[in-house]
Amino acid sequence: MITSLLVANRGEIARRIFHTCRELGIATVAVHSDPDADAPHVREADTAVRLPGAAPADTYLRADLVIQAALAAGADAVHPGYGFLSEHAEFARAVQAAGLTWIGPPAEAIAAMGSKTEAKRLMAAAGVPVLTAAAEPTEADLPLLVKAAAGGGGRGMRIVHRLADLPDALASARAEAAKAFGSDEVFCEPYLPAGRHVEVQLMADRYGTVWALGDRDCSLQRRHQKVIEEAPAPGLTDPVRAGLHAAATAAARAIGYTGAGTAEFLLAPDGRIHFLEMNTRLQVEHPVTECVTGLDLVALQLRIAEGEPLPAEQPAIRGHAIEARLYAEDPERDWQPQTGTLHLLQLPDVQSEFSAGPGESGLRLDSGVAGPAAVGIHYDAMLAKVIAWAPTRAAAARRLADALGRARIHGLTTNRELLVAALRHPAFQAGRLHTGFLAEHAAELGPGPQKHTPLAALAAALADAAARSGAFPSGWRNLPSQSQLKRYRASDGTEHEVRYRRTRTGLQAEDHPETELLAATPEHVTLRTDGLTRTFEIAVHGDTVHLDSPLGAVVLTALPRHPEPAVHTDPGALLAPMPGTVVRIAVAPGEQVTAGQPLLWLEAMKMEHRVCAPTDGLLTELRVSPGQQVELGTLLAVVQPA
């Protein structure tokens, strides 16, 4: 029987596993890097062990240190979570060799699925349909998808539309894969831009029982990473669903699988299914399956590891659940990850954290951060997973979109608006899903004009005045007086001037003569315009003002009354778009470059990001070298325009 469990992971998955441990009466042990010393998963554990360093390679990927931590803390079991060491067969063997219980499948099963190329060979032998590309691809085989053989999560993946681009795609995929997974093996398979990513949740015990716990659609992706997942997968015919479950079960039996795992498939537009890979661990998106089955998958993992059998009958699927991954990233700037301080993350009406909760509908939050929290460059950009479940898909989508729209998220740019727009898009609501969905509908999913920004700027100015002068805005006089001026810049770059004054008859705003002030405090401002009353919730962090209301969230930057002289930058200067580490450089000073040509790659938040030439010209300066860490705005290179 397990009495104390170490989670060899961080963030929301560590907190999720600790939640179940508390329910079962199991003591918990956390490990943490130096940047994570004050993280929620560390504070919530019964015992915490430091892994000195910051980079994953020095901390969470050090199997020897993790096992030493488990033994020192008196743990008798290790749960790997997902990512990091979760699919390393040697780590599983080392855990067991140390006399600890491994919460996962047999090391042999992990090894069998550890290489996607070997996994495809095994699955083909077991009668599972697989997707393969020609050994020597031609133009007729395009487009191709280059993939890392030893990992996933979008790392080491490239889409190739021209054969001439294949060598560069292979080289960059190998470099990224080697850094992320310790292996530079890559392979190619046909890329089906209109295909759907559908997977089956598996659970198997030691006595031959294998459950196919329904299916999930994970087609909405960016950079080959999932963004929105749901269960069950909508719109599948009974034969296709039965085929998916049968193929997944056959895959598990072929390798003697036990515990939780996921078989992933590509569903072609013609209904054919193709095996992609098997994740020999708990998936990020496991909450949607928990919500529609009522199961605690982590608890099942622990019971299977203790030798318990699965019940003879698996639960039926009830209702629908949809999960959205909230990332600290800017979709409008090529999904650039965002670092800094998350001041607030607050969702309305959350029914439960890390569990489905009572009833047939609700809202769940799985998060690894709690504001204020520092978000750095070393780890994944995901802040939280928000899950809604309801009797129908339409009801779940509406509940989730509303919750995200009302969320208060302060301090970092996120993909929240894109998630809301995707959930409300007619094609999503109709179930017309495929892996190119976000790219196809990018123009419709981008942020639209915020018509209420001028009103929000007025609310910000009044809240500022209330904060400085008590109950009344600054500049209040018993007699009419000169109006007050505040200037703000919105996130879309537009600037807004607010001129207002308050007299004995009430608010008089030059730009909003129809607006009446009903209440003003530093945190809340209520305005009535054209007979409509609206309240803004306001939070100020330095020069940044966050305003939340039923109209939507607005972020403003307070500007000085008199603008400072503009700082001019050389038009050929390339500045770091984010903090990160230079991992590769493709050119040298003195070389001619063309607009859009990749010059170097920065790694941040477990992903590589290209820095490209802004124009045709001559690379005159290169200020960085591989391995160098840079801050936001660092001068990287200079291109002299042709």
XYZ file of C-alpha atoms in Angstrom:
642
model
C 0.000 0.000 0.000
C 1.279 3.439 -0.949
C 1.693 5.761 2.030
C 3.819 8.591 0.637
C 4.040 9.709 -3.006
C 6.608 11.912 -4.729
C 5.461 13.683 -7.884
C 8.376 14.089 -10.280
C 6.828 17.154 -11.866
C 5.629 20.684 -11.244
C 2.735 23.040 -11.805
C -0.862 22.011 -12.293
C -0.236 18.298 -12.802
C 1.645 18.083 -9.493
C -1.227 19.900 -7.766
C -3.741 17.646 -9.521
C -2.036 14.484 -8.235
C -1.677 15.928 -4.734
C -5.432 16.602 -4.728
C -6.177 12.907 -5.186
C -3.531 11.922 -2.649
C -5.239 14.069 -0.028
C -8.552 12.382 -0.827
C -6.942 8.953 -0.379
C -4.904 9.808 2.718
C -1.498 9.556 0.999
C 1.320 11.880 2.113
C 2.819 14.037 -0.633
C 6.356 15.020 -1.618
C 7.179 17.786 -4.100
C 10.414 18.490 -5.914
C 11.217 21.944 -7.173
C 13.769 23.971 -9.074
C 14.948 27.288 -7.706
C 12.447 29.374 -9.724
C 9.661 27.150 -8.349
C 10.652 27.497 -4.678
C 7.450 29.394 -3.854
C 5.175 27.701 -6.384
C 1.735 26.461 -5.291
C 2.629 22.786 -5.774
C 5.528 23.238 -3.356
C 3.426 25.012 -0.736
C 0.702 22.354 -0.907
C 2.952 19.317 -0.488
C 3.640 17.778 2.915
C 7.361 17.714 2.108
C 9.386 19.538 -0.541
C 12.863 18.772 -1.840
C 14.990 21.305 -3.702
C 16.586 20.414 -7.035
C 19.320 23.059 -7.371
C 19.203 25.007 -10.603
C 16.687 26.525 -12.980
C 16.800 24.736 -16.343
C 14.833 21.484 -16.680
C 18.003 19.619 -17.690
C 19.488 20.457 -14.288
C 16.359 19.804 -12.227
C 13.183 17.996 -13.291
C 15.018 15.923 -15.907
C 17.664 14.678 -13.441
C 16.413 11.173 -12.703
C 19.155 10.568 -10.141
C 18.238 13.676 -8.136
C 14.534 12.880 -8.234
C 15.083 9.360 -6.915
C 17.434 10.645 -4.218
C 14.716 13.117 -3.209
C 12.120 10.350 -2.932
C 14.358 8.227 -0.733
C 15.401 11.159 1.449
C 11.774 12.207 2.001
C 10.649 8.682 2.836
C 8.357 8.315 -0.174
C 7.483 4.801 -1.269
C 6.106 5.673 -4.738
C 6.815 8.040 -7.637
C 4.269 9.530 -10.048
C 5.858 11.171 -13.118
C 2.893 13.298 -14.212
C 3.305 14.232 -17.878
C 6.284 15.637 -19.729
C 9.785 15.621 -18.234
C 10.612 12.001 -17.257
C 7.113 10.553 -17.654
C 7.929 8.529 -20.785
C 11.529 7.567 -20.002
C 11.763 3.808 -19.643
C 15.123 4.041 -17.885
C 13.632 6.326 -15.252
C 10.834 3.837 -14.614
C 13.406 1.063 -14.211
C 15.545 3.180 -11.888
C 12.544 4.024 -9.702
C 11.725 0.337 -9.294
C 15.370 -0.598 -8.778
C 15.407 1.846 -5.839
C 12.580 -0.111 -4.220
C 9.909 2.465 -5.065
C 6.505 1.859 -6.657
C 6.272 3.256 -10.180
C 2.912 4.853 -11.009
C 2.858 4.051 -14.676
C 3.027 1.290 -17.251
C 5.823 -1.302 -17.400
C 9.164 0.078 -18.550
C 9.033 -2.333 -21.495
C 5.761 -0.781 -22.682
C 7.225 2.716 -22.373
C 10.274 1.636 -24.367
C 8.112 0.000 -27.039
C 6.206 3.263 -27.597
C 9.179 5.549 -26.878
C 10.172 5.764 -30.519
C 7.314 6.678 -32.828
C 8.958 4.824 -35.684
C 9.250 1.617 -33.669
C 5.742 2.115 -32.301
C 4.327 2.292 -35.805
C 6.079 -0.931 -36.733
C 4.653 -2.707 -33.676
C 1.163 -1.353 -34.284
C 1.183 -2.369 -37.927
C 2.144 -5.894 -36.837
C -0.783 -5.852 -34.393
C -3.228 -4.911 -37.153
C -3.586 -1.269 -36.119
C -3.777 1.064 -39.164
C -0.798 3.432 -39.366
C 0.143 6.450 -41.461
C 3.436 6.181 -43.350
C 5.349 8.272 -45.867
C 7.515 7.181 -48.773
C 11.178 6.601 -47.943
C 12.136 8.969 -50.782
C 9.309 11.522 -50.931
C 8.443 13.337 -54.146
C 6.318 16.388 -54.898
C 3.312 14.059 -55.068
C 3.801 13.166 -51.399
C 3.536 16.764 -50.202
C 2.728 18.202 -47.772
C 4.828 16.286 -45.232
C 5.049 16.503 -41.485
C 8.489 16.091 -39.914
C 8.190 14.695 -36.380
C 10.517 13.852 -33.529
C 10.596 10.111 -32.905
C 11.176 10.406 -29.160
C 8.642 13.000 -28.010
C 5.649 15.185 -28.668
C 4.024 18.378 -27.450
C 4.702 20.098 -30.780
C 8.462 20.066 -30.309
C 10.548 18.765 -33.183
C 7.682 19.115 -35.674
C 7.731 20.967 -38.997
C 5.319 21.144 -41.938
C 6.960 20.941 -45.372
C 5.124 22.230 -48.450
C 8.122 22.237 -50.836
C 10.753 19.538 -51.261
C 13.410 22.257 -51.312
C 12.485 23.087 -47.704
C 12.810 19.505 -46.455
C 16.555 19.586 -45.563
C 16.153 22.717 -43.436
C 13.036 21.320 -41.774
C 14.856 18.093 -40.927
C 17.833 19.989 -39.501
C 15.774 22.313 -37.318
C 13.497 19.491 -36.156
C 16.532 17.387 -35.198
C 18.079 20.241 -33.242
C 14.873 20.953 -31.339
C 14.212 17.257 -30.697
C 17.727 16.652 -29.381
C 17.381 19.500 -26.911
C 13.861 18.534 -25.809
C 14.112 14.727 -25.722
C 17.784 13.792 -25.824
C 17.373 12.159 -29.248
C 17.609 13.796 -32.666
C 15.774 11.003 -34.501
C 13.018 12.366 -36.735
C 10.788 10.902 -39.413
C 8.255 12.040 -41.997
C 4.615 11.199 -42.483
C 1.909 12.604 -44.777
C 0.394 15.813 -43.457
C -3.383 15.917 -43.665
C -4.344 19.556 -43.058
C -8.035 18.675 -42.940
C -7.566 15.663 -40.656
C -8.859 15.439 -37.118
C -6.777 14.537 -34.082
C -8.847 12.007 -32.153
C -7.634 9.904 -29.237
C -8.852 7.168 -26.924
C -8.282 7.122 -23.175
C -7.061 3.716 -22.021
C -6.952 2.180 -18.564
C -5.617 -1.342 -18.032
C -4.956 -3.450 -14.956
C -2.543 -6.339 -14.363
C -5.194 -8.981 -14.934
C -6.014 -8.457 -18.583
C -8.835 -5.931 -18.309
C -8.488 -3.021 -20.736
C -10.931 -0.126 -20.736
C -11.390 2.221 -23.684
C -12.794 5.122 -21.667
C -14.335 6.984 -24.546
C -12.684 9.288 -27.031
C -11.571 12.899 -27.237
C -11.191 15.369 -30.071
C -8.001 17.449 -29.814
C -8.001 18.996 -33.272
C -7.793 22.657 -32.310
C -4.035 23.149 -32.172
C -1.389 25.775 -32.651
C 2.204 24.816 -33.412
C 1.033 21.193 -33.195
C 0.097 21.689 -29.541
C -3.461 21.198 -28.387
C -5.468 24.239 -27.329
C -9.064 22.983 -26.990
C -10.011 19.361 -26.267
C -13.371 17.729 -25.735
C -15.020 14.435 -24.874
C -16.634 12.650 -26.497
C -15.322 13.493 -29.974
C -18.282 15.069 -31.793
C -19.782 13.820 -35.016
C -18.251 10.335 -35.172
C -20.295 7.584 -36.729
C -20.797 4.448 -34.676
C -18.495 2.369 -36.938
C -15.685 4.954 -36.724
C -16.003 5.211 -32.944
C -16.035 1.436 -32.574
C -12.993 1.197 -34.852
C -11.070 3.737 -32.780
C -11.815 1.931 -29.521
C -10.938 -1.461 -30.995
C -7.641 -0.187 -32.425
C -6.706 1.482 -29.125
C -7.491 -1.665 -27.151
C -5.463 -3.770 -29.581
C -2.533 -1.372 -29.196
C -2.615 -1.691 -25.405
C -2.823 -5.473 -25.473
C -0.007 -5.731 -28.027
C 2.511 -4.275 -25.558
C 1.123 -5.637 -22.280
C 0.029 -2.212 -21.117
C -1.122 -1.359 -17.586
C -2.221 1.916 -16.030
C -3.403 5.051 -17.833
C -2.423 5.730 -21.430
C -3.733 7.317 -24.598
C -3.773 6.058 -28.164
C -3.755 8.954 -30.613
C -5.131 8.754 -34.139
C -5.457 10.943 -37.198
C -8.958 10.750 -38.629
C -8.893 11.456 -42.361
C -11.762 13.353 -44.022
C -12.901 10.091 -45.633
C -13.327 8.475 -42.192
C -10.183 6.323 -42.235
C -8.227 6.187 -38.979
C -4.448 6.156 -38.720
C -2.446 5.437 -35.565
C -0.135 8.321 -34.636
C 1.383 7.416 -31.285
C 0.670 6.117 -27.821
C 1.320 8.357 -24.834
C 2.346 6.066 -21.990
C 1.227 8.452 -19.266
C -1.623 10.623 -18.097
C -2.599 13.231 -20.676
C -2.909 16.965 -20.135
C -6.517 16.706 -21.310
C -7.541 13.884 -18.964
C -10.038 16.134 -17.080
C -12.609 16.010 -19.886
C -12.714 12.210 -19.616
C -13.062 12.449 -15.851
C -15.997 14.826 -16.240
C -17.974 12.566 -18.583
C -17.201 9.316 -16.752
C -17.218 10.482 -13.129
C -13.879 8.736 -12.591
C -10.729 9.957 -10.881
C -8.068 8.712 -13.298
C -5.215 9.462 -10.890
C -6.915 7.372 -8.195
C -7.268 4.529 -10.704
C -3.564 4.813 -11.535
C -2.665 4.488 -7.871
C -4.988 1.524 -7.271
C -3.665 -0.323 -10.321
C -0.099 0.274 -9.119
C -1.113 -1.229 -5.761
C -2.356 -4.338 -7.578
C -6.102 -3.758 -7.536
C -8.169 -4.943 -10.514
C -10.463 -2.716 -12.519
C -14.190 -3.334 -12.018
C -15.716 -5.677 -14.550
C -17.980 -2.974 -15.962
C -16.621 0.358 -17.074
C -18.790 3.473 -16.622
C -20.939 4.880 -19.391
C -20.240 8.265 -20.973
C -22.601 10.984 -19.800
C -22.883 14.476 -21.206
C -20.087 16.486 -22.774
C -16.946 18.219 -21.499
C -14.658 20.790 -23.160
C -11.256 21.956 -21.947
C -9.436 25.143 -22.929
C -5.745 25.656 -22.244
C -4.998 29.170 -21.096
C -1.498 30.106 -22.272
C 0.712 33.097 -21.500
C 1.250 33.899 -25.160
C 0.248 36.439 -27.795
C -1.581 34.848 -30.758
C -1.340 38.130 -32.658
C 2.470 37.986 -32.572
C 3.097 34.473 -33.825
C 2.128 32.963 -30.465
C 5.108 34.551 -28.725
C 5.309 33.376 -25.106
C 4.874 36.032 -22.460
C 6.964 36.314 -19.328
C 6.581 38.553 -16.322
C 4.237 38.716 -13.349
C 0.773 37.229 -13.331
C -0.981 39.509 -10.863
C -4.407 37.855 -10.871
C -6.109 34.768 -12.307
C -9.720 34.588 -11.194
C -12.615 32.741 -12.810
C -16.257 33.131 -11.845
C -18.364 30.276 -10.532
C -15.622 27.639 -10.451
C -17.344 24.604 -8.997
C -14.224 22.616 -8.245
C -10.474 22.461 -8.618
C -8.873 19.272 -9.965
C -12.101 17.225 -9.811
C -15.359 17.074 -11.719
C -17.416 17.972 -8.682
C -21.018 17.048 -7.927
C -23.846 17.223 -10.416
C -24.036 16.797 -14.169
C -22.715 20.230 -15.112
C -20.151 22.614 -13.779
C -16.893 24.459 -14.210
C -13.491 23.116 -13.195
C -10.111 24.815 -12.921
C -6.751 23.011 -13.034
C -4.006 25.586 -12.525
C -0.372 25.573 -11.543
C -0.179 29.273 -10.732
C -1.901 31.650 -8.367
C -1.401 35.371 -8.659
C 0.813 37.097 -8.014
C 3.277 34.686 -9.610
C 6.394 35.038 -11.739
C 6.147 33.389 -15.169
C 9.620 32.699 -16.557
C 11.220 31.263 -19.662
C 12.134 27.798 -18.418
C 8.787 26.003 -18.523
C 5.662 25.578 -20.605
C 3.544 28.698 -21.171
C 0.322 27.084 -19.918
C -1.180 28.922 -16.960
C -4.305 26.861 -16.440
C -6.868 24.500 -17.904
C -10.516 25.534 -17.712
C -13.044 22.740 -18.136
C -16.809 22.957 -18.517
C -19.133 19.984 -18.590
C -22.867 19.855 -19.276
C -25.529 17.495 -20.622
C -24.920 18.717 -24.192
C -21.954 19.939 -26.217
C -23.622 23.265 -26.973
C -24.246 23.917 -23.284
C -20.661 23.023 -22.348
C -19.216 25.327 -25.043
C -21.434 28.211 -23.973
C -20.552 27.745 -20.302
C -16.830 27.615 -21.041
C -16.833 30.643 -23.348
C -18.762 32.676 -20.784
C -16.422 31.699 -17.946
C -13.318 32.599 -19.958
C -14.860 35.870 -21.092
C -15.616 36.856 -17.488
C -12.250 35.751 -16.125
C -10.005 38.365 -14.555
C -6.479 37.821 -15.900
C -4.042 40.563 -15.035
C -0.389 41.072 -15.809
C 0.249 38.979 -18.924
C -1.077 38.741 -22.445
C -2.885 35.414 -22.914
C -4.794 33.519 -25.585
C -8.084 34.060 -23.723
C -9.800 36.084 -26.474
C -8.869 33.511 -29.114
C -10.288 30.686 -26.982
C -13.570 32.520 -26.518
C -13.812 33.346 -30.215
C -13.072 29.728 -31.202
C -15.691 28.328 -28.824
C -18.295 30.712 -30.240
C -17.333 30.241 -33.897
C -20.123 28.712 -36.028
C -17.770 26.080 -37.477
C -16.754 24.921 -34.003
C -20.327 24.863 -32.811
C -21.246 22.777 -35.863
C -18.449 20.312 -35.087
C -16.472 21.067 -38.254
C -13.104 20.427 -36.639
C -9.661 19.736 -38.079
C -6.043 20.416 -37.146
C -5.896 23.499 -39.378
C -8.950 25.097 -37.770
C -7.147 27.991 -36.056
C -5.123 28.838 -39.154
C -8.153 28.621 -41.452
C -10.238 30.946 -39.297
C -7.404 33.191 -38.072
C -8.948 36.364 -39.488
C -12.254 35.690 -37.735
C -10.656 34.657 -34.449
C -8.444 37.705 -34.070
C -9.385 40.456 -31.638
C -12.046 42.730 -33.029
C -12.333 46.440 -32.295
C -13.254 47.124 -28.675
C -15.900 49.803 -29.072
C -16.170 50.272 -25.318
C -12.499 51.176 -24.823
C -13.239 54.948 -24.620
C -15.806 54.257 -21.887
C -13.295 52.027 -20.102
C -10.710 54.808 -20.308
C -13.201 57.162 -18.660
C -13.769 54.600 -15.895
C -10.006 54.261 -15.418
C -9.604 58.016 -15.102
C -12.409 58.268 -12.537
C -11.007 55.373 -10.506
C -7.624 57.081 -10.524
C -9.189 60.308 -9.349
C -11.058 58.494 -6.578
C -7.860 56.826 -5.434
C -6.091 60.164 -5.116
C -8.878 62.270 -3.680
C -11.163 60.009 -1.703
C -14.823 60.049 -2.616
C -14.588 62.641 -5.394
C -12.414 62.744 -8.483
C -9.517 65.175 -8.383
C -10.368 68.596 -9.647
C -13.788 68.689 -7.985
C -14.888 72.235 -7.260
C -18.018 73.820 -5.835
C -18.003 75.956 -8.967
C -17.373 74.984 -12.581
C -13.662 74.589 -13.237
C -11.188 73.455 -15.813
C -11.609 69.823 -16.827
C -9.090 67.165 -15.813
C -7.009 65.283 -18.410
C -5.858 61.648 -18.430
C -4.226 59.823 -21.321
C -4.147 56.058 -21.933
C -2.842 53.676 -24.570
C -4.911 50.552 -25.326
C -3.423 47.150 -26.153
C -4.173 47.717 -29.849
C -1.957 50.821 -29.824
C -4.751 53.404 -29.942
C -4.515 56.329 -27.549
C -7.414 57.807 -25.619
C -7.660 61.171 -23.911
C -10.222 61.628 -21.159
C -11.364 65.100 -20.145
C -13.846 65.306 -17.322
C -15.020 67.448 -14.479
C -17.591 67.133 -11.772
C -19.977 69.870 -10.804
C -22.967 70.190 -8.510
C -25.122 68.648 -11.247
C -22.881 65.595 -11.605
C -20.280 64.327 -14.041
C -19.528 66.345 -17.125
C -17.242 64.519 -19.555
C -16.306 66.379 -22.727
C -16.010 63.159 -24.721
C -19.016 61.480 -23.055
C -21.673 64.143 -22.468
C -24.320 61.426 -22.264
C -22.528 59.538 -19.471
C -23.517 59.816 -15.816
C -21.266 58.756 -12.951
C -23.190 56.675 -10.425
C -20.319 55.511 -8.224
C -16.534 55.723 -8.200
C -13.979 54.011 -5.980
C -10.416 52.954 -6.788
C -11.696 49.412 -7.501
C -15.172 49.966 -9.011
C -16.727 52.571 -11.279
C -20.378 52.487 -12.314
C -21.484 54.531 -15.308
C -24.839 55.019 -16.986
C -24.828 55.705 -20.717
C -27.929 55.877 -22.920
C -29.932 54.349 -20.109
C -27.549 51.392 -19.698
C -25.731 50.927 -16.381
C -22.358 49.195 -16.399
C -19.840 48.519 -13.642
C -16.120 48.232 -14.283
C -13.867 46.310 -11.908
C -10.487 48.002 -11.866
C -7.015 46.940 -10.804
C -3.856 48.995 -11.210
C -0.385 47.452 -11.452
C 2.189 50.167 -11.975
C 1.206 52.086 -15.116
C -1.080 49.296 -16.321
C -4.815 49.443 -15.665
C -6.972 46.321 -16.032
C -10.707 46.905 -16.443
C -13.123 43.983 -16.359
C -16.808 44.302 -17.184
C -19.576 42.363 -18.972
C -18.461 44.214 -22.106
C -15.098 42.451 -21.963
C -11.629 43.009 -20.559
C -9.655 46.130 -21.446
C -5.986 46.749 -20.635
C -4.758 50.338 -20.658
C -1.369 51.914 -20.067
C -1.442 55.262 -18.316
C 0.570 57.820 -20.275
C 2.258 60.976 -18.998
C 0.318 64.147 -19.582
C 3.108 65.473 -21.784
C 4.531 62.800 -24.135
C 8.226 62.100 -23.889
C 10.395 62.346 -27.014
C 10.190 59.166 -29.070
C 13.157 56.813 -29.072
C 14.150 55.886 -32.610
C 15.591 52.479 -33.440
C 17.615 51.607 -36.513
C 15.090 50.057 -38.960
C 17.496 47.183 -39.590
C 17.981 46.355 -35.915
C 16.653 42.985 -34.787
C 15.557 43.034 -31.160
C 14.751 39.975 -29.070
C 10.933 39.593 -29.138
C 11.037 37.739 -25.806
C 13.477 36.639 -23.118
C 15.128 33.373 -24.088
C 18.238 31.457 -25.023
C 19.913 31.606 -28.428
C 20.014 27.997 -29.606
C 21.071 28.249 -33.257
C 22.439 30.791 -35.722
C 22.051 30.284 -39.450
C 24.081 33.179 -40.902
C 27.297 35.097 -40.350
C 28.123 38.804 -40.604
C 28.777 39.857 -44.172
C 26.185 37.529 -45.709
C 23.346 38.725 -47.893
C 19.914 37.866 -46.501
C 16.343 38.098 -47.787
C 13.243 39.318 -46.036
C 11.730 36.546 -43.917
C 14.882 34.425 -43.929
C 15.505 32.804 -40.515
C 18.669 34.228 -39.007
C 18.614 32.643 -35.556
C 16.393 30.742 -33.156
C 15.481 31.606 -29.576
C 14.232 28.992 -27.132
C 11.648 30.116 -24.596
C 9.034 28.137 -22.678
C 10.088 24.819 -24.231
C 9.586 26.026 -27.821
C 11.912 27.391 -30.491
C 11.064 30.731 -32.107
C 12.545 32.024 -35.350
C 14.003 35.509 -35.651
C 13.889 36.470 -39.325
C 15.420 39.184 -41.488
C 13.077 42.194 -41.651
C 14.185 43.099 -45.161
C 16.526 42.174 -48.002
C 20.027 43.348 -47.221
C 23.420 42.703 -45.687
C 23.884 41.273 -42.204
C 26.358 43.771 -40.805
C 26.302 42.828 -37.118
C 25.617 39.707 -35.067
C 25.624 40.475 -31.361
C 24.841 37.036 -29.874
C 26.142 33.467 -29.894
C 24.580 30.031 -29.264
C 23.845 29.379 -25.596
C 23.590 33.058 -24.740
C 20.585 34.183 -22.699
C 18.966 37.424 -23.787
C 16.331 39.713 -22.329
C 13.342 41.212 -24.095
C 14.536 43.958 -26.447
C 18.172 42.858 -26.583
C 19.855 43.826 -29.867
C 20.504 40.543 -31.664
C 21.671 41.603 -35.127
C 21.619 44.425 -37.655
C 20.577 44.073 -41.297
C 21.545 46.926 -43.604
C 18.673 47.237 -46.096
C 19.570 46.652 -49.714
